[in-house]
Structures are given as C-alpha cells and as structure tokens.
PDB file of C-alpha atoms in Angstrom:
ATOM      1  CA  UNK A  24     -28.038 -33.667-136.334  1.00  0.00           C
ATOM      2  CA  UNK A  25     -26.610 -35.851-133.602  1.00  0.00           C
ATOM      3  CA  UNK A  26     -24.502 -34.695-130.662  1.00  0.00           C
ATOM      4  CA  UNK A  27     -22.957 -36.867-127.953  1.00  0.00           C
ATOM      5  CA  UNK A  28     -21.407 -34.798-125.168  1.00  0.00           C
ATOM      6  CA  UNK A  29     -19.437 -35.834-122.076  1.00  0.00           C
ATOM      7  CA  UNK A  30     -17.937 -33.046-119.968  1.00  0.00           C
ATOM      8  CA  UNK A  31     -15.793 -30.928-122.308  1.00  0.00           C
ATOM      9  CA  UNK A  32     -15.775 -33.408-125.208  1.00  0.00           C
ATOM     10  CA  UNK A  33     -18.392 -33.838-127.927  1.00  0.00           C
ATOM     11  CA  UNK A  34     -18.915 -35.902-131.051  1.00  0.00           C
ATOM     12  CA  UNK A  35     -21.121 -34.414-133.784  1.00  0.00           C
ATOM     13  CA  UNK A  36     -22.778 -35.758-136.896  1.00  0.00           C
ATOM     14  CA  UNK A  37     -24.675 -33.538-139.329  1.00  0.00           C
ATOM     15  CA  UNK A  38     -26.458 -34.357-142.593  1.00  0.00           C
ATOM     16  CA  UNK A  39     -27.615 -31.728-145.071  1.00  0.00           C
ATOM     17  CA  UNK A  40     -29.486 -32.199-148.343  1.00  0.00           C
ATOM     18  CA  UNK A  41     -29.123 -29.328-150.824  1.00  0.00           C
ATOM     19  CA  UNK A  42     -31.029 -28.664-154.046  1.00  0.00           C
ATOM     20  CA  UNK A  43     -31.231 -25.772-156.479  1.00  0.00           C
ATOM     21  CA  UNK A  44     -33.043 -25.406-159.785  1.00  0.00           C
ATOM     22  CA  UNK A  45     -33.741 -22.401-161.993  1.00  0.00           C
ATOM     23  CA  UNK A  46     -35.081 -21.839-165.492  1.00  0.00           C
ATOM     24  CA  UNK A  47     -33.470 -19.139-167.580  1.00  0.00           C
ATOM     25  CA  UNK A  48     -34.645 -17.661-170.880  1.00  0.00           C
ATOM     26  CA  UNK A  49     -38.040 -19.213-170.258  1.00  0.00           C
ATOM     27  CA  UNK A  50     -40.432 -19.458-173.228  1.00  0.00           C
ATOM     28  CA  UNK A  51     -37.606 -18.949-175.727  1.00  0.00           C
ATOM     29  CA  UNK A  52     -35.824 -21.498-177.927  1.00  0.00           C
ATOM     30  CA  UNK A  53     -32.764 -21.028-175.674  1.00  0.00           C
ATOM     31  CA  UNK A  54     -34.546 -22.068-172.462  1.00  0.00           C
ATOM     32  CA  UNK A  55     -32.185 -23.812-170.055  1.00  0.00           C
ATOM     33  CA  UNK A  56     -32.605 -25.331-166.595  1.00  0.00           C
ATOM     34  CA  UNK A  57     -29.492 -25.718-164.443  1.00  0.00           C
ATOM     35  CA  UNK A  58     -29.827 -28.027-161.429  1.00  0.00           C
ATOM     36  CA  UNK A  59     -27.641 -28.786-158.435  1.00  0.00           C
ATOM     37  CA  UNK A  60     -28.392 -31.365-155.782  1.00  0.00           C
ATOM     38  CA  UNK A  61     -26.277 -33.062-153.231  1.00  0.00           C
ATOM     39  CA  UNK A  62     -25.590 -34.439-149.813  1.00  0.00           C
ATOM     40  CA  UNK A  63     -23.203 -32.977-147.271  1.00  0.00           C
ATOM     41  CA  UNK A  64     -22.223 -35.115-144.291  1.00  0.00           C
ATOM     42  CA  UNK A  65     -20.048 -33.991-141.380  1.00  0.00           C
ATOM     43  CA  UNK A  66     -18.356 -35.976-138.634  1.00  0.00           C
ATOM     44  CA  UNK A  67     -16.555 -33.890-136.044  1.00  0.00           C
ATOM     45  CA  UNK A  68     -15.154 -33.804-132.573  1.00  0.00           C
ATOM     46  CA  UNK A  69     -15.284 -30.749-130.353  1.00  0.00           C
ATOM     47  CA  UNK A  70     -13.461 -29.751-127.199  1.00  0.00           C
ATOM     48  CA  UNK A  71     -14.463 -26.910-124.874  1.00  0.00           C
ATOM     49  CA  UNK A  72     -11.707 -26.073-122.341  1.00  0.00           C
ATOM     50  CA  UNK A  73     -13.100 -25.498-118.855  1.00  0.00           C
ATOM     51  CA  UNK A  74     -10.977 -22.364-118.539  1.00  0.00           C
ATOM     52  CA  UNK A  75     -12.807 -20.580-121.417  1.00  0.00           C
ATOM     53  CA  UNK A  76     -16.556 -20.124-120.967  1.00  0.00           C
ATOM     54  CA  UNK A  77     -18.784 -21.159-123.890  1.00  0.00           C
ATOM     55  CA  UNK A  78     -15.935 -21.360-126.461  1.00  0.00           C
ATOM     56  CA  UNK A  79     -14.588 -24.520-128.047  1.00  0.00           C
ATOM     57  CA  UNK A  80     -12.661 -25.888-130.980  1.00  0.00           C
ATOM     58  CA  UNK A  81     -14.016 -28.259-133.612  1.00  0.00           C
ATOM     59  CA  UNK A  82     -12.258 -30.529-136.098  1.00  0.00           C
ATOM     60  CA  UNK A  83     -13.610 -33.119-138.450  1.00  0.00           C
ATOM     61  CA  UNK A  84     -14.367 -34.320-141.943  1.00  0.00           C
ATOM     62  CA  UNK A  85     -16.950 -32.951-144.387  1.00  0.00           C
ATOM     63  CA  UNK A  86     -18.006 -35.218-147.262  1.00  0.00           C
ATOM     64  CA  UNK A  87     -19.780 -33.664-150.244  1.00  0.00           C
ATOM     65  CA  UNK A  88     -21.549 -35.580-153.003  1.00  0.00           C
ATOM     66  CA  UNK A  89     -22.706 -33.088-155.642  1.00  0.00           C
ATOM     67  CA  UNK A  90     -24.580 -33.619-158.926  1.00  0.00           C
ATOM     68  CA  UNK A  91     -24.993 -30.832-161.478  1.00  0.00           C
ATOM     69  CA  UNK A  92     -27.026 -30.954-164.668  1.00  0.00           C
ATOM     70  CA  UNK A  93     -28.258 -28.653-167.394  1.00  0.00           C
ATOM     71  CA  UNK A  94     -31.405 -29.315-169.390  1.00  0.00           C
ATOM     72  CA  UNK A  95     -31.127 -27.536-172.724  1.00  0.00           C
ATOM     73  CA  UNK A  96     -32.824 -28.304-176.056  1.00  0.00           C
ATOM     74  CA  UNK A  97     -33.925 -31.821-175.026  1.00  0.00           C
ATOM     75  CA  UNK A  98     -30.424 -32.675-173.783  1.00  0.00           C
ATOM     76  CA  UNK A  99     -29.467 -33.186-170.161  1.00  0.00           C
ATOM     77  CA  UNK A 100     -25.748 -33.530-169.524  1.00  0.00           C
ATOM     78  CA  UNK A 101     -25.068 -34.463-165.911  1.00  0.00           C
ATOM     79  CA  UNK A 102     -21.945 -34.758-163.801  1.00  0.00           C
ATOM     80  CA  UNK A 103     -21.426 -36.092-160.295  1.00  0.00           C
ATOM     81  CA  UNK A 104     -18.388 -35.810-158.054  1.00  0.00           C
ATOM     82  CA  UNK A 105     -17.699 -36.353-154.376  1.00  0.00           C
ATOM     83  CA  UNK A 106     -14.873 -35.468-152.037  1.00  0.00           C
ATOM     84  CA  UNK A 107     -13.982 -35.447-148.369  1.00  0.00           C
ATOM     85  CA  UNK A 108     -12.147 -32.583-146.701  1.00  0.00           C
ATOM     86  CA  UNK A 109     -10.803 -31.982-143.213  1.00  0.00           C
ATOM     87  CA  UNK A 110     -11.882 -28.826-141.396  1.00  0.00           C
ATOM     88  CA  UNK A 111     -11.012 -26.964-138.203  1.00  0.00           C
ATOM     89  CA  UNK A 112     -12.807 -24.125-136.484  1.00  0.00           C
ATOM     90  CA  UNK A 113     -14.340 -22.617-133.394  1.00  0.00           C
ATOM     91  CA  UNK A 114     -17.768 -22.864-131.788  1.00  0.00           C
ATOM     92  CA  UNK A 115     -19.398 -20.525-129.320  1.00  0.00           C
ATOM     93  CA  UNK A 116     -22.517 -21.475-127.352  1.00  0.00           C
ATOM     94  CA  UNK A 117     -24.379 -18.971-125.243  1.00  0.00           C
ATOM     95  CA  UNK A 118     -27.219 -20.283-123.047  1.00  0.00           C
ATOM     96  CA  UNK A 119     -30.075 -17.756-122.836  1.00  0.00           C
ATOM     97  CA  UNK A 120     -32.250 -19.903-120.612  1.00  0.00           C
ATOM     98  CA  UNK A 121     -32.505 -23.574-119.656  1.00  0.00           C
ATOM     99  CA  UNK A 122     -34.395 -24.185-122.908  1.00  0.00           C
ATOM    100  CA  UNK A 123     -32.752 -21.822-125.442  1.00  0.00           C
ATOM    101  CA  UNK A 124     -29.170 -21.310-126.513  1.00  0.00           C
ATOM    102  CA  UNK A 125     -27.450 -19.515-129.362  1.00  0.00           C
ATOM    103  CA  UNK A 126     -24.546 -21.132-131.173  1.00  0.00           C
ATOM    104  CA  UNK A 127     -22.068 -19.558-133.551  1.00  0.00           C
ATOM    105  CA  UNK A 128     -19.695 -21.670-135.592  1.00  0.00           C
ATOM    106  CA  UNK A 129     -16.996 -20.922-138.101  1.00  0.00           C
ATOM    107  CA  UNK A 130     -14.613 -23.309-139.776  1.00  0.00           C
ATOM    108  CA  UNK A 131     -12.273 -23.558-142.715  1.00  0.00           C
ATOM    109  CA  UNK A 132     -11.338 -26.678-144.616  1.00  0.00           C
ATOM    110  CA  UNK A 133     -10.059 -28.146-147.805  1.00  0.00           C
ATOM    111  CA  UNK A 134      -6.471 -26.948-147.578  1.00  0.00           C
ATOM    112  CA  UNK A 135      -5.879 -28.220-151.130  1.00  0.00           C
ATOM    113  CA  UNK A 136      -6.267 -31.861-150.053  1.00  0.00           C
ATOM    114  CA  UNK A 137      -9.449 -32.422-152.085  1.00  0.00           C
ATOM    115  CA  UNK A 138     -11.119 -29.047-152.453  1.00  0.00           C
ATOM    116  CA  UNK A 139      -8.992 -25.938-152.642  1.00  0.00           C
ATOM    117  CA  UNK A 140     -10.908 -24.216-149.861  1.00  0.00           C
ATOM    118  CA  UNK A 141     -14.143 -24.505-147.920  1.00  0.00           C
ATOM    119  CA  UNK A 142     -15.431 -21.806-145.563  1.00  0.00           C
ATOM    120  CA  UNK A 143     -18.403 -22.520-143.324  1.00  0.00           C
ATOM    121  CA  UNK A 144     -20.285 -20.197-140.938  1.00  0.00           C
ATOM    122  CA  UNK A 145     -23.458 -20.870-138.967  1.00  0.00           C
ATOM    123  CA  UNK A 146     -25.737 -19.078-136.533  1.00  0.00           C
ATOM    124  CA  UNK A 147     -27.807 -21.630-134.630  1.00  0.00           C
ATOM    125  CA  UNK A 148     -30.755 -21.275-132.265  1.00  0.00           C
ATOM    126  CA  UNK A 149     -31.449 -24.450-130.279  1.00  0.00           C
ATOM    127  CA  UNK A 150     -34.529 -25.244-128.239  1.00  0.00           C
ATOM    128  CA  UNK A 151     -34.087 -28.040-125.693  1.00  0.00           C
ATOM    129  CA  UNK A 152     -37.353 -30.016-125.968  1.00  0.00           C
ATOM    130  CA  UNK A 153     -36.441 -32.354-123.124  1.00  0.00           C
ATOM    131  CA  UNK A 154     -33.287 -33.851-121.599  1.00  0.00           C
ATOM    132  CA  UNK A 155     -32.433 -35.719-124.824  1.00  0.00           C
ATOM    133  CA  UNK A 156     -33.950 -33.943-127.834  1.00  0.00           C
ATOM    134  CA  UNK A 157     -33.485 -30.440-129.185  1.00  0.00           C
ATOM    135  CA  UNK A 158     -34.799 -28.528-132.185  1.00  0.00           C
ATOM    136  CA  UNK A 159     -32.242 -26.705-134.303  1.00  0.00           C
ATOM    137  CA  UNK A 160     -32.943 -23.612-136.385  1.00  0.00           C
ATOM    138  CA  UNK A 161     -29.958 -22.203-138.235  1.00  0.00           C
ATOM    139  CA  UNK A 162     -28.707 -20.000-140.993  1.00  0.00           C
ATOM    140  CA  UNK A 163     -25.724 -21.510-142.778  1.00  0.00           C
ATOM    141  CA  UNK A 164     -23.192 -20.221-145.270  1.00  0.00           C
ATOM    142  CA  UNK A 165     -20.840 -22.629-147.047  1.00  0.00           C
ATOM    143  CA  UNK A 166     -18.464 -21.540-149.801  1.00  0.00           C
ATOM    144  CA  UNK A 167     -16.542 -24.295-151.581  1.00  0.00           C
ATOM    145  CA  UNK A 168     -13.893 -24.101-154.288  1.00  0.00           C
ATOM    146  CA  UNK A 169     -13.204 -27.505-155.834  1.00  0.00           C
ATOM    147  CA  UNK A 170     -11.350 -28.228-159.085  1.00  0.00           C
ATOM    148  CA  UNK A 171     -10.315 -31.691-160.268  1.00  0.00           C
ATOM    149  CA  UNK A 172      -9.809 -30.776-163.954  1.00  0.00           C
ATOM    150  CA  UNK A 173     -12.999 -32.575-165.086  1.00  0.00           C
ATOM    151  CA  UNK A 174     -15.239 -30.708-162.662  1.00  0.00           C
ATOM    152  CA  UNK A 175     -14.978 -27.147-161.381  1.00  0.00           C
ATOM    153  CA  UNK A 176     -17.261 -26.364-158.458  1.00  0.00           C
ATOM    154  CA  UNK A 177     -17.061 -22.839-157.059  1.00  0.00           C
ATOM    155  CA  UNK A 178     -20.303 -22.380-155.197  1.00  0.00           C
ATOM    156  CA  UNK A 179     -21.824 -20.703-152.197  1.00  0.00           C
ATOM    157  CA  UNK A 180     -24.657 -22.540-150.499  1.00  0.00           C
ATOM    158  CA  UNK A 181     -26.534 -20.489-147.959  1.00  0.00           C
ATOM    159  CA  UNK A 182     -29.939 -20.610-146.389  1.00  0.00           C
ATOM    160  CA  UNK A 183     -32.032 -21.689-143.463  1.00  0.00           C
ATOM    161  CA  UNK A 184     -31.836 -25.102-141.868  1.00  0.00           C
ATOM    162  CA  UNK A 185     -33.966 -26.874-139.356  1.00  0.00           C
ATOM    163  CA  UNK A 186     -33.535 -30.202-137.695  1.00  0.00           C
ATOM    164  CA  UNK A 187     -33.970 -32.385-134.686  1.00  0.00           C
ATOM    165  CA  UNK A 188     -30.961 -33.185-132.541  1.00  0.00           C
ATOM    166  CA  UNK A 189     -30.134 -35.814-129.976  1.00  0.00           C
ATOM    167  CA  UNK A 190     -27.848 -35.181-127.003  1.00  0.00           C
ATOM    168  CA  UNK A 191     -26.537 -37.767-124.587  1.00  0.00           C
TER     169      UNK A 191
END
C-alpha cells in the first residue's frame, strides 16, 4: 500500500497476492486439487471535496493476473490470463483518534471493457505509526466476472489483509 496525499487529492497504489488450494475426494482414485493464485494491482486517484466531511470519490485501474490449475490423476492442466479494468467508487474515512481511523470503500468496475463486472468492498482500520508510516488491517471482498471464451473466471475473493502504508 502506498498513498500520496496533498490537500483533497490523493494517489494510491495497492498490491495484493491471492492464493487458494483445496483437495477434494482425498484418499480416493478421484482425488483432485484445484489451485488459484494471482496478483492484483491497483492504481487510483482520489478526491475528497472540502464541502463533504470524510467522503471522497476514487477512480483508477485494477490489473489482475490469475493462474488456475487442477491436479488430477498425475495431470496438471494450467491456464493463466490477465486483464485491466477501470473502476469508480466512494471512500469514507472516519478518524477515531490521532492514531486510528476507520475507512470504508466500495467500487465497481469492469463495465464489459475486459471483465464483465467487478465489485469491491473494504473495511479498513489504519494505525498511524508515525508521520509517514501506517499499518493497515482490512477485510476485503472482491467479486469478478470475466469471460474471454477461453477462460471463464467468476470468483469471489474475500478475506483479511494487512500491510504497511506510506503517506506523504
């Protein structure tokens, strides 16, 4: 996470690594292990009008690079695809104290440009370590519907995140 903020304007960068693996029908001849791993990178700009306390708008690009595989009977077919989508949304930041603030974010993207639709929601607790660095603890929900004929990806990625952020 990286945030550069000047008055009402901000530039944000976020990187997320995702991975999922499960084994089904374990200890049977039909045992299979599906895997998903990928990288999600966001670049965005945000604007918080002075006339509206704590509320802002966000717009940017979200790039996803996803690999799926299935290990079954000594075979491992694998497919990789990547795409970049625009997104727009709102952010709300509520400062509890000088050190803690709560952020809520929701955005929608895709619009049929690359993916059909992407919906993202986050609840973020930030702890300001010092003037420059903050710790980020979040719960994120991202639902993506992508179909390019060779690859259909209709997935929901949700879970906890943590990170270190830099503010200027």
